[in-house]
Amino acid sequence: MTLRFDILTTFPEMFGLEAPAALGLSIPARARAAGLVEWHATNIRDFAENKHSKTDDRPFGGGPGMVMMCQPLWDAVRAVEASDPRPTTRILLTPQGAPLKQPLVEELATRPRLLLIAGHYEGLDERVIEKLDPIEVSLGDYVLSGGELAAMVLMDAIIRKLPGALGHEDSSEEDSFSARGPGGERLLDCPHYTKPREWMGMGVPEVLLSGDHGKIARWRLEQMRERTRARRPDLLEP
Ligand code: 6GU
């Protein structure tokens, strides 16, 4: 079954495939060609019922920036949802959301339809957020100009979890954050090496040349735990 993304945005061109960008190349492009995923970008502006197709206005109470109006977004969501009978999971990309983590990515990869709302300007009128009741997701503690790049990041992370999206069925399980230690804790990835065996006077760890697959697996797990301890001890806390 094909996972369907709908992106609601005032910049639908960012998701176009004419000039392949983030999602038009590499794994997302292959997954799309294989029918594992499809995506449609809808312009919120097309649903604005005011004279200049405005989607934003000045904030009540004053202050800088503009606020996205309720009506165009609400009608856009309703129209897009009605275009396909499968239920959607609504997701709003916003710095006010919960920081994105791999478990949510993996859960979303099992849903049939995801509706991504890319906010802009100072944000959305709070009332439309209340009515839509979306999952609110942030990429981290910094501010992007809009939710579109965040939506693409989320899409890429989800697409690589779809069965058949990667060459090796097991290779996404070995990614950082997917790989597990013995207690089920999520770990960073281990170091990797390829040819040549010597570069700028630097060799590669002897164990990787040993041909002993049990020993190699144990070494890799130890490296993953060591790295996680050194760089991201927070991941090892229960
Ligand atoms: Cl999801 N949106 C925006 N505009 N900025 C962000 C973000 C999202 N996550 C981190 N910064």
Coordinates of N, CA, C and O and ligand atoms in Angstrom, one line a residue, residues 92-97 119-120 137-148 150-151, ligand 1:
L92 N 1.4 19.3 12.4 CA 1.8 20.7 12.2 C 3.2 20.8 12.5 O 3.7 20.4 13.6
L93 N 4.0 21.3 11.6 CA 5.4 21.6 11.8 C 5.6 23.0 12.4 O 5.3 24.0 11.8
T94 N 6.1 23.0 13.6 CA 6.2 24.3 14.4 C 7.3 24.2 15.4 O 7.4 23.1 16.1
P95 N 8.0 25.2 15.7 CA 9.0 25.2 16.7 C 8.4 25.0 18.1 O 9.1 24.6 19.1
Q96 N 7.1 25.2 18.2 CA 6.4 24.9 19.5 C 6.1 23.4 19.7 O 5.5 23.1 20.8
G97 N 6.4 22.6 18.7 CA 6.0 21.2 18.8 C 7.0 20.4 19.7 O 8.0 20.9 20.2
G119 N 3.6 25.8 8.6 CA 3.2 27.2 9.0 C 4.3 28.2 8.6 O 5.4 27.8 8.2
H120 N 3.9 29.4 8.6 CA 4.9 30.5 8.2 C 4.6 31.7 9.0 O 3.8 31.7 9.9
V137 N 5.0 19.0 15.8 CA 6.3 18.5 15.7 C 7.3 19.6 15.4 O 7.1 20.4 14.6
S138 N 8.4 19.6 16.2 CA 9.6 20.5 15.9 C 10.8 19.7 15.6 O 10.9 18.5 16.1
L139 N 11.7 20.3 14.8 CA 13.0 19.6 14.6 C 14.0 19.8 15.7 O 15.0 19.1 15.8
G140 N 13.9 20.9 16.4 CA 14.8 21.2 17.4 C 14.8 22.6 17.8 O 13.9 23.4 17.3
D141 N 15.7 23.0 18.7 CA 15.6 24.4 19.3 C 16.3 25.4 18.5 O 17.3 26.0 18.9
Y142 N 15.8 25.7 17.3 CA 16.2 26.7 16.4 C 15.1 27.1 15.5 O 14.1 26.3 15.5
V143 N 15.2 28.2 14.8 CA 14.0 28.7 14.1 C 14.3 28.6 12.6 O 15.3 29.2 12.1
L144 N 13.4 28.0 11.8 CA 13.5 28.0 10.4 C 12.5 29.0 9.8 O 11.6 29.4 10.5
S145 N 12.7 29.4 8.6 CA 11.8 30.5 8.0 C 10.4 30.0 7.8 O 9.4 30.7 7.7
G146 N 10.2 28.6 7.7 CA 8.9 28.1 7.5 C 9.0 26.6 7.8 O 10.0 26.0 7.9
G147 N 7.8 26.0 7.8 CA 7.7 24.6 8.1 C 8.0 23.7 6.9 O 8.1 22.4 7.1
E148 N 8.3 24.2 5.7 CA 8.4 23.4 4.5 C 9.7 22.5 4.6 O 9.6 21.3 4.3
A150 N 11.2 21.6 7.3 CA 10.9 20.6 8.4 C 10.1 19.5 7.8 O 10.3 18.3 8.2
A151 N 9.1 19.8 7.0 CA 8.2 18.8 6.5 C 9.0 17.8 5.6 O 8.8 16.6 5.6
Ligands
6GU1 CL1 9.0 22.3 12.6 N1 9.3 24.8 12.0 C1 10.0 26.0 12.0 N2 9.5 27.1 11.4 N3 11.2 26.1 12.6 C2 11.7 25.1 13.2 C3 11.0 23.8 13.2 C4 9.8 23.7 12.6 N4 11.8 22.9 13.9 C5 12.8 23.6 14.3 N5 12.8 24.9 13.9

